[in-house]
Coordinates of C-alpha atoms and ligand atoms in Angstrom, one line a residue:
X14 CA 160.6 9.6 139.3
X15 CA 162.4 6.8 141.2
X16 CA 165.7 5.1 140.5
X17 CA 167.6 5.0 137.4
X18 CA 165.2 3.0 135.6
X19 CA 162.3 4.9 135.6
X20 CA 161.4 5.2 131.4
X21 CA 159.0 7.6 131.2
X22 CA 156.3 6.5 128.3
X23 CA 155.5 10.5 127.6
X24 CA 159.5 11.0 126.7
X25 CA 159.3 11.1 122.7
X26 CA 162.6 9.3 122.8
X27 CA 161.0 6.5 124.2
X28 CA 160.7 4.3 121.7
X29 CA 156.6 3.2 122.4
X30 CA 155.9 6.6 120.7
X31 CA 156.6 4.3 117.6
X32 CA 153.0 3.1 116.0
X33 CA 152.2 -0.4 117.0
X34 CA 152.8 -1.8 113.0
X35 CA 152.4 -5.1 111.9
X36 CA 156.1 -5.2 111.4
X37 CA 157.2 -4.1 114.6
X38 CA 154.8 -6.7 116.2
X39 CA 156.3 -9.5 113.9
X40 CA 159.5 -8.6 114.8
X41 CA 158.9 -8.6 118.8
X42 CA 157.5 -11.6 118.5
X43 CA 160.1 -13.2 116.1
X44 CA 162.3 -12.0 119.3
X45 CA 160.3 -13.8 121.6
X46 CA 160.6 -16.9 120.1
X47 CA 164.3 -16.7 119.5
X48 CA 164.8 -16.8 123.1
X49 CA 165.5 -13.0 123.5
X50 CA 165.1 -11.2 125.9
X51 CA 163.2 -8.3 126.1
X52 CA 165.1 -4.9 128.0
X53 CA 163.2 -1.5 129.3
X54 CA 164.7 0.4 126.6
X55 CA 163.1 -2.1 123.9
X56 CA 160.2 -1.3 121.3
X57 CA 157.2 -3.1 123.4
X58 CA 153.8 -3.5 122.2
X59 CA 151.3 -1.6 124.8
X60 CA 149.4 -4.6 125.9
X61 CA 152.7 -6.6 126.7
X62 CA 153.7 -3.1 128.9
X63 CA 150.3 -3.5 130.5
X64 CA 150.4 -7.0 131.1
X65 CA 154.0 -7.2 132.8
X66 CA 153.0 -4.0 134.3
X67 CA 149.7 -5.6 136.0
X68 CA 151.4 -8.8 136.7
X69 CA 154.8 -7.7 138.0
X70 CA 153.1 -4.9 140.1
X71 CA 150.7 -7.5 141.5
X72 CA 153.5 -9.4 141.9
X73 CA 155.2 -6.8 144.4
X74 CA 152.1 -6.1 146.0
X75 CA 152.2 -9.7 147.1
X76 CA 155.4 -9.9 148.5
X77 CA 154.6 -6.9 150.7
X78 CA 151.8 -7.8 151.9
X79 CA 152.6 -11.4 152.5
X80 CA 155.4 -10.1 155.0
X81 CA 152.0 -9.2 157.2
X82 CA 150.5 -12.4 158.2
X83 CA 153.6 -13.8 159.2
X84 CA 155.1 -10.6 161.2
X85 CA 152.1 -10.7 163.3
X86 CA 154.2 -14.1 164.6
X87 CA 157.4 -12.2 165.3
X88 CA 156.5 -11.3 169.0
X89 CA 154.6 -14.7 169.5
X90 CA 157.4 -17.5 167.8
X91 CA 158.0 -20.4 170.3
X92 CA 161.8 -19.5 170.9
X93 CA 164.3 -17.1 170.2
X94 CA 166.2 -19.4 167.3
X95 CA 162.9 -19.4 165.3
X96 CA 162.3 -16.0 166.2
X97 CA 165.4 -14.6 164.6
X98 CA 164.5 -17.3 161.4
X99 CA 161.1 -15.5 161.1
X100 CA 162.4 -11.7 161.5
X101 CA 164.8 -13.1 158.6
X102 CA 162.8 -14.0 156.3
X103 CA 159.7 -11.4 156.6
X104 CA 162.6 -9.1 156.0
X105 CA 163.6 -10.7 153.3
X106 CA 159.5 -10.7 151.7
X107 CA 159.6 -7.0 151.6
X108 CA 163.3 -6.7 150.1
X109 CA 161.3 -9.1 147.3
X110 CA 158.6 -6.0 147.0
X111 CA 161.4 -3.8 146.5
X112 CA 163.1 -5.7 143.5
X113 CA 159.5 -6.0 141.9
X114 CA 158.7 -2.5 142.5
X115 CA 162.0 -1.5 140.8
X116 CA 161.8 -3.8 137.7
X117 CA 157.7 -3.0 137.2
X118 CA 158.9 0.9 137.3
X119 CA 161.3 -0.2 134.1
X120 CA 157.4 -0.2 132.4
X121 CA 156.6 3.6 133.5
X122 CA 154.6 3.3 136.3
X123 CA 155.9 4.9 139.8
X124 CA 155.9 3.0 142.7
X125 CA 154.5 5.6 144.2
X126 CA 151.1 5.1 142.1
X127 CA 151.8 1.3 142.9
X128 CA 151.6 1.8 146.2
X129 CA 149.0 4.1 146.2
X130 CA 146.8 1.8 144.2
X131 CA 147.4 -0.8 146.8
X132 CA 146.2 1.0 149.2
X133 CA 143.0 2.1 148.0
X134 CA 142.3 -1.3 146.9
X135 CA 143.0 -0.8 142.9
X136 CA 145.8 -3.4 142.3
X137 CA 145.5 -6.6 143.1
X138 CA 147.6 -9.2 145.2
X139 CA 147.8 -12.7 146.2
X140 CA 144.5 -14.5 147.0
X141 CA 146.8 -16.4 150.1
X142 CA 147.8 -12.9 152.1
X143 CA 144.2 -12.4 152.9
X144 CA 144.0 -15.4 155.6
X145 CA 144.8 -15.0 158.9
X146 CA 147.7 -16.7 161.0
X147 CA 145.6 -18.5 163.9
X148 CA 148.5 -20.5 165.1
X149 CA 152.4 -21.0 164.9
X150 CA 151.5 -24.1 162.6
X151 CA 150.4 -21.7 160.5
X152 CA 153.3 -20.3 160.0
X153 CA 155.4 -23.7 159.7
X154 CA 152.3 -24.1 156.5
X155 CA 153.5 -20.9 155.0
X156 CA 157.1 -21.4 155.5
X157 CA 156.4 -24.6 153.5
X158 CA 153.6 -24.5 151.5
X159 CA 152.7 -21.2 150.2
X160 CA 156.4 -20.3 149.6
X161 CA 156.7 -23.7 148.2
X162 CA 154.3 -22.6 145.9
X163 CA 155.4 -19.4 145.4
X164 CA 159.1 -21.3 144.0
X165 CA 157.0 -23.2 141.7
X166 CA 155.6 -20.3 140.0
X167 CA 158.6 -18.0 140.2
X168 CA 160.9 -20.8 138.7
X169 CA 159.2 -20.9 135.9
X170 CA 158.5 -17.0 135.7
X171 CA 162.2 -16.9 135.8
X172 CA 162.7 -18.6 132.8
X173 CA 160.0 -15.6 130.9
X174 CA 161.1 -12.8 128.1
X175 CA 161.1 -9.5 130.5
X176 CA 164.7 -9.0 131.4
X177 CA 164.3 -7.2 134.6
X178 CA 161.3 -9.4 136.1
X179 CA 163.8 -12.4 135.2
X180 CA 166.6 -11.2 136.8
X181 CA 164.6 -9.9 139.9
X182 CA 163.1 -13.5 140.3
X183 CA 166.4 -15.3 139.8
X184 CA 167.3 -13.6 143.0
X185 CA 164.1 -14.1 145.2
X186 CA 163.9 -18.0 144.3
X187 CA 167.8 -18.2 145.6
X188 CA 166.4 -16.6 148.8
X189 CA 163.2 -18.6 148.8
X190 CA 165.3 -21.4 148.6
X191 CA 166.2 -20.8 152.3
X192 CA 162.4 -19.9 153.8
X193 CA 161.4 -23.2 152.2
X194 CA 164.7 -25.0 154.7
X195 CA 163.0 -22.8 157.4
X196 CA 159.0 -24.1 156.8
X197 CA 160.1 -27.2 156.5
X198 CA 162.4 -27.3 159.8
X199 CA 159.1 -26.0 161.3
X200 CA 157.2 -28.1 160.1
X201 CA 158.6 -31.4 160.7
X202 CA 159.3 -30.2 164.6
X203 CA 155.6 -30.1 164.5
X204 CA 154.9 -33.0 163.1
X205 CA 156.9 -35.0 165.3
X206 CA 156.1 -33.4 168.5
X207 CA 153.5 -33.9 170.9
X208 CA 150.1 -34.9 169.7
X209 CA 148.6 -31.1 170.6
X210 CA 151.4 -29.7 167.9
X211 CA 150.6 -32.3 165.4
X212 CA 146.8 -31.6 165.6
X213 CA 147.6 -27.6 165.3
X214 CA 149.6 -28.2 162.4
X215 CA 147.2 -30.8 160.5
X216 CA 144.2 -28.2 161.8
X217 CA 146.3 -25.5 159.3
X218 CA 147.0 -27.4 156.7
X219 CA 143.2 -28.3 156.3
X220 CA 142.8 -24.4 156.6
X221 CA 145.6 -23.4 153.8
X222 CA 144.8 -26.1 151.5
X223 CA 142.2 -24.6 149.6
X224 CA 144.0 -21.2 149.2
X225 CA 146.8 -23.0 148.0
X226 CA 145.0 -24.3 145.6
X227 CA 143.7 -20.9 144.7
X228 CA 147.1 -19.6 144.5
X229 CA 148.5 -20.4 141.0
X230 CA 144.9 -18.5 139.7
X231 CA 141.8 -20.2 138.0
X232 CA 141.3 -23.1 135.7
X233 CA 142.9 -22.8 132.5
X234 CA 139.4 -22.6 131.1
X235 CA 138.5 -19.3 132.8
X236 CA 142.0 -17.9 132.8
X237 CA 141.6 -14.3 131.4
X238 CA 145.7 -13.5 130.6
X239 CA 147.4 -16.9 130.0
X240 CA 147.0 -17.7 126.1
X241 CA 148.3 -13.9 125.3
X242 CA 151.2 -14.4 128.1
X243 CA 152.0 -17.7 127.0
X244 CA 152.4 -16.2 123.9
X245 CA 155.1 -13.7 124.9
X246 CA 156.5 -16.2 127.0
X247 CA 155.7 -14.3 130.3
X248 CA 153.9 -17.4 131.6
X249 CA 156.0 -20.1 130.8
X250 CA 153.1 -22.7 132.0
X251 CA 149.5 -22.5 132.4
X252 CA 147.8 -22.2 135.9
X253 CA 146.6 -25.9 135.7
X254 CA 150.4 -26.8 134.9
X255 CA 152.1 -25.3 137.9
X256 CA 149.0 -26.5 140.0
X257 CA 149.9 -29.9 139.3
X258 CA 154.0 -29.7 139.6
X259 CA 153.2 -28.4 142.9
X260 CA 151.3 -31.1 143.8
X261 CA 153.2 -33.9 142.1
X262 CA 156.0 -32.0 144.6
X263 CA 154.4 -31.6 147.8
X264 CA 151.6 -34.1 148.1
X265 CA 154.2 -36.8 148.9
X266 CA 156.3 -34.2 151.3
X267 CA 152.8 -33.8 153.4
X268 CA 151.9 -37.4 153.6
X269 CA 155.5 -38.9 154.2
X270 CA 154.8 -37.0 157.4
X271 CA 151.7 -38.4 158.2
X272 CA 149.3 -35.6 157.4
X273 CA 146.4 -36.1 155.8
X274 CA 145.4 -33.8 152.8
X275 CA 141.3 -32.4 153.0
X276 CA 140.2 -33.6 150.2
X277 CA 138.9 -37.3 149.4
X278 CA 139.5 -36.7 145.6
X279 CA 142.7 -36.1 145.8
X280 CA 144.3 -38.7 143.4
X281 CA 147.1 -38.5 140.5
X282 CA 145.8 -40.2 137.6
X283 CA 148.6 -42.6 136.4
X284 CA 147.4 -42.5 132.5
X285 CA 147.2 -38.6 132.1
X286 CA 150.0 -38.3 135.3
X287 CA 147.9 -35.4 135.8
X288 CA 146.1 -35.2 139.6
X289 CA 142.4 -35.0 140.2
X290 CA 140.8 -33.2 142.8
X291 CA 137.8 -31.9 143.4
X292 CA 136.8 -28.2 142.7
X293 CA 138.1 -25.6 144.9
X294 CA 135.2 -22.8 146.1
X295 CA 135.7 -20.8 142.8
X296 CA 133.1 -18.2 144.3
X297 CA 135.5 -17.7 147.3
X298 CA 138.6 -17.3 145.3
X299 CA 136.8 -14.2 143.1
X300 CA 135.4 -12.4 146.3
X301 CA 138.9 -12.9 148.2
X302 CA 140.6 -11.3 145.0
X303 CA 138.0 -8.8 144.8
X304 CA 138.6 -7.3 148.4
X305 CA 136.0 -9.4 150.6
X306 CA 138.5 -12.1 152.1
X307 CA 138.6 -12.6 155.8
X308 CA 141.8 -10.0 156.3
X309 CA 141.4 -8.2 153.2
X310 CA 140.2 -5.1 155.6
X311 CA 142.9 -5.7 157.7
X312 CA 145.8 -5.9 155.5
X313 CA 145.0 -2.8 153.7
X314 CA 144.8 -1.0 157.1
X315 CA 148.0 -1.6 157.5
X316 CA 149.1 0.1 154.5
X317 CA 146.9 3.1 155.1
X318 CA 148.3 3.5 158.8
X319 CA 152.0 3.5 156.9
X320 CA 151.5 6.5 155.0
X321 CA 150.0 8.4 157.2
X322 CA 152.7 7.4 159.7
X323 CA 155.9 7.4 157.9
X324 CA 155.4 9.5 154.9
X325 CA 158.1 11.5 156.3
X326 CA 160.6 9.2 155.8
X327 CA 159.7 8.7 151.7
X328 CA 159.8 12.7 151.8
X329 CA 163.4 12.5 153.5
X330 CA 164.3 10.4 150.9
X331 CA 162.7 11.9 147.7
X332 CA 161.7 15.2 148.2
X333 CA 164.0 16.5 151.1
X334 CA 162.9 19.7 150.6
X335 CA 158.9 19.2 151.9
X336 CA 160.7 17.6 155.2
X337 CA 160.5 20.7 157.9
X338 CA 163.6 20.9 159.7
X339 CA 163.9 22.4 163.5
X340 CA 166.7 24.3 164.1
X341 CA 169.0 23.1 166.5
X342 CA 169.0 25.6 170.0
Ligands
LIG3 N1 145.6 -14.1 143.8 C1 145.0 -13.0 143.4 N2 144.5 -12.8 142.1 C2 144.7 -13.8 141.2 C3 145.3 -15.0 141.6 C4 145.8 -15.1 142.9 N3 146.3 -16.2 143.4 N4 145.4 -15.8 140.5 C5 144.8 -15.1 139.5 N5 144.4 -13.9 139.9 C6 143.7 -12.9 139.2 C7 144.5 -12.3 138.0 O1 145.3 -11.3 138.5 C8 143.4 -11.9 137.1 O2 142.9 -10.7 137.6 P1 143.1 -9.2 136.8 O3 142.7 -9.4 135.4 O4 142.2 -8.3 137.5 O5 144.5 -8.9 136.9 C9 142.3 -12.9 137.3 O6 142.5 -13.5 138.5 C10 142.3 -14.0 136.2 O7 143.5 -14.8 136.3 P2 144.4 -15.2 135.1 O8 143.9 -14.7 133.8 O9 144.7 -16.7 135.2 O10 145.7 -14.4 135.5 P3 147.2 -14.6 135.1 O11 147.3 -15.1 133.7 O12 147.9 -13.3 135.4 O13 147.8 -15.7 136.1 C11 149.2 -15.8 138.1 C12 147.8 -15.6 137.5 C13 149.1 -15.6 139.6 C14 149.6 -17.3 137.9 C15 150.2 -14.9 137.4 O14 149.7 -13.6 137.4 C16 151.6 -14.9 138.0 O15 152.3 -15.8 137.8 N6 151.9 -13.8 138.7 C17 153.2 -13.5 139.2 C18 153.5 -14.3 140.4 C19 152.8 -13.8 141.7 O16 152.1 -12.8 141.7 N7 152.9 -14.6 142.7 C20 152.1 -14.4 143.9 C21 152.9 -14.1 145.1 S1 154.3 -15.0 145.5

């Protein structure tokens, strides 16, 4: 068991041992609407534990994970200012894992079967952490773009009916708030510099568009979870929705600076005020998800080389009496 919030779902004063009735659900969902929120110790229906579990957990796995491609760029950044920005903020990514972990233990599940699922390629995270970082205008398109997008989605998760995930994600967007200043410092430096850095940066935003439009999940169509999150007010708008307030966001950002976008359909249609484009690689988005991206390997290396290497230090922690001490001479 970690931290104080840890309910445990096999504790019959846990009020899930209550049978799902059709009351009860009428009730949670009469909650729901109201506007309330809904806390650990609550009556929950399983699926709505499941689903915050899967999401949340996913959620965390992301931020974790995410704090990879940009590290890599720690020893590499152009100067020490931007270096100090970068060790920031990737700090900052896995103090975000840490919140999520803690509010998707409220649900029951450890983080130390969160983790473990992670590694062995169980549990899923963000489609965008399994690109590499060629360049440092990769990083100035992360700093910009995918945590731009990552604000997007968390505002509106913010807004949802699980207490702890809202109050977790109130406090990453305030943080985010700052690596989006960072990206987009970065990014304008390239973009006004010499024609080699403009070129390196426009090179990475034709790599990362795609993914980014990947990132807030597939067409509403063939969206497995929305209509039942939606429901509970977990997704406060569909993946089509926050697809297009990023764009209707960041489309003109990009082009003010005199990028070009890779896609020729790229238009917002001014009778729906919805944007056009035309279809991301939906085949690639499913085997990135499903372990076969280009870093996927690589990412969950790193997590396996972790345990084995610094398992001692969770054992410290947790279970100080598995740690062997030496005695001092
Ligand atoms: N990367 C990886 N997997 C993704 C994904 C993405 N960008 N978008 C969707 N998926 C997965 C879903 O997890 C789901 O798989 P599962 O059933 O095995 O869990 C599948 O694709 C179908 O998608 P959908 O039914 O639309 O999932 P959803 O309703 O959960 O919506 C999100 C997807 C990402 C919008 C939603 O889960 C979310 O807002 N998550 C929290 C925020 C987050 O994780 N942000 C990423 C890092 S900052």
């Amino acid at each position: 068991m970690y931290g104080n919030a840890f309910i445990d779902p096999n504790d019959p004063r846990n009020k899930q041992e209550v049978e799902e009735s059709q009351e009860l659900l009428d009730a949670f969902q009469a909650k729901i609407d109201n506007g309330q929120k809904i806390e650990p110790s609550d009556w929950m229906p399983k699926m709505y534990r499941k689903q915050l579990t899967r999401m949340i957990e996913q959620h965390a796995n992301s931020e974790l994970i995410g704090a990879l491609p940009e590290g890599t760029w720690i020893t590499r950044a152009p100067n020490f200012k931007r270096k100090m920005a970068l060790i920031a903020k990737v700090q900052d990514e896995v103090g975000h894992a840490q919140l999520l972990y803690n509010a998707a233990e409220t649900l029951g599940k450890s983080r130390e079967a969160m983790l473990n699922d992670l590694m062995i390629g169980k549990a899923k995270y963000s489609n965008v952490f399994n690109y590499p970082a060629e360049t440092w205008g990769d990083i100035a398109v992360i700093g910009f773009l995918v945590d731009g997008a990552a604000i997007v989605n968390q505002l509106i998760n913010s807004k949802g009916s699980y207490g702890p995930y809202c109050r977790a994600l109130k406090r990453i967007c305030a943080e985010e708030a700052f690596h989006l200043k960072q990206g987009h410092d970065n990014l304008v430096a390239l973009a006004v510099g010499t024609p080699e850095q403009r070129q390196m940066l426009q090179d990475a935003v034709n790599r990362w568009w795609q993914p980014l439009m990947h990132f807030f999940g597939p067409p509403d169509k063939q969206s497995v979870h929305s209509e039942q999150l939606m429901r509970w007010k977990v997704k406060l708008a569909s993946n089509d929705d926050m697809r297009n307030q990023f764009l209707d966001q960041y489309v003109p950002k990009i082009l003010e600076l005199g990028l070009s976008i890779p896609d020729p359909n790229l238009r917002k249609n001014s009778e729906t005020k919805r944007w056009e484009m035309s279809d991301p690689d939906w085949d690639e988005f499913y085997r990135v998800i499903k372990g076969d991206g280009p870093c996927n390997k690589e990412r969950l290396a790193v997590r396996r080389w972790v345990k084995e290497h610094h398992q001692w230090v969770t054992d410290a922690l947790l279970r100080p009496e598995r740690v062997r001490t030496v005695p001092l001479a």
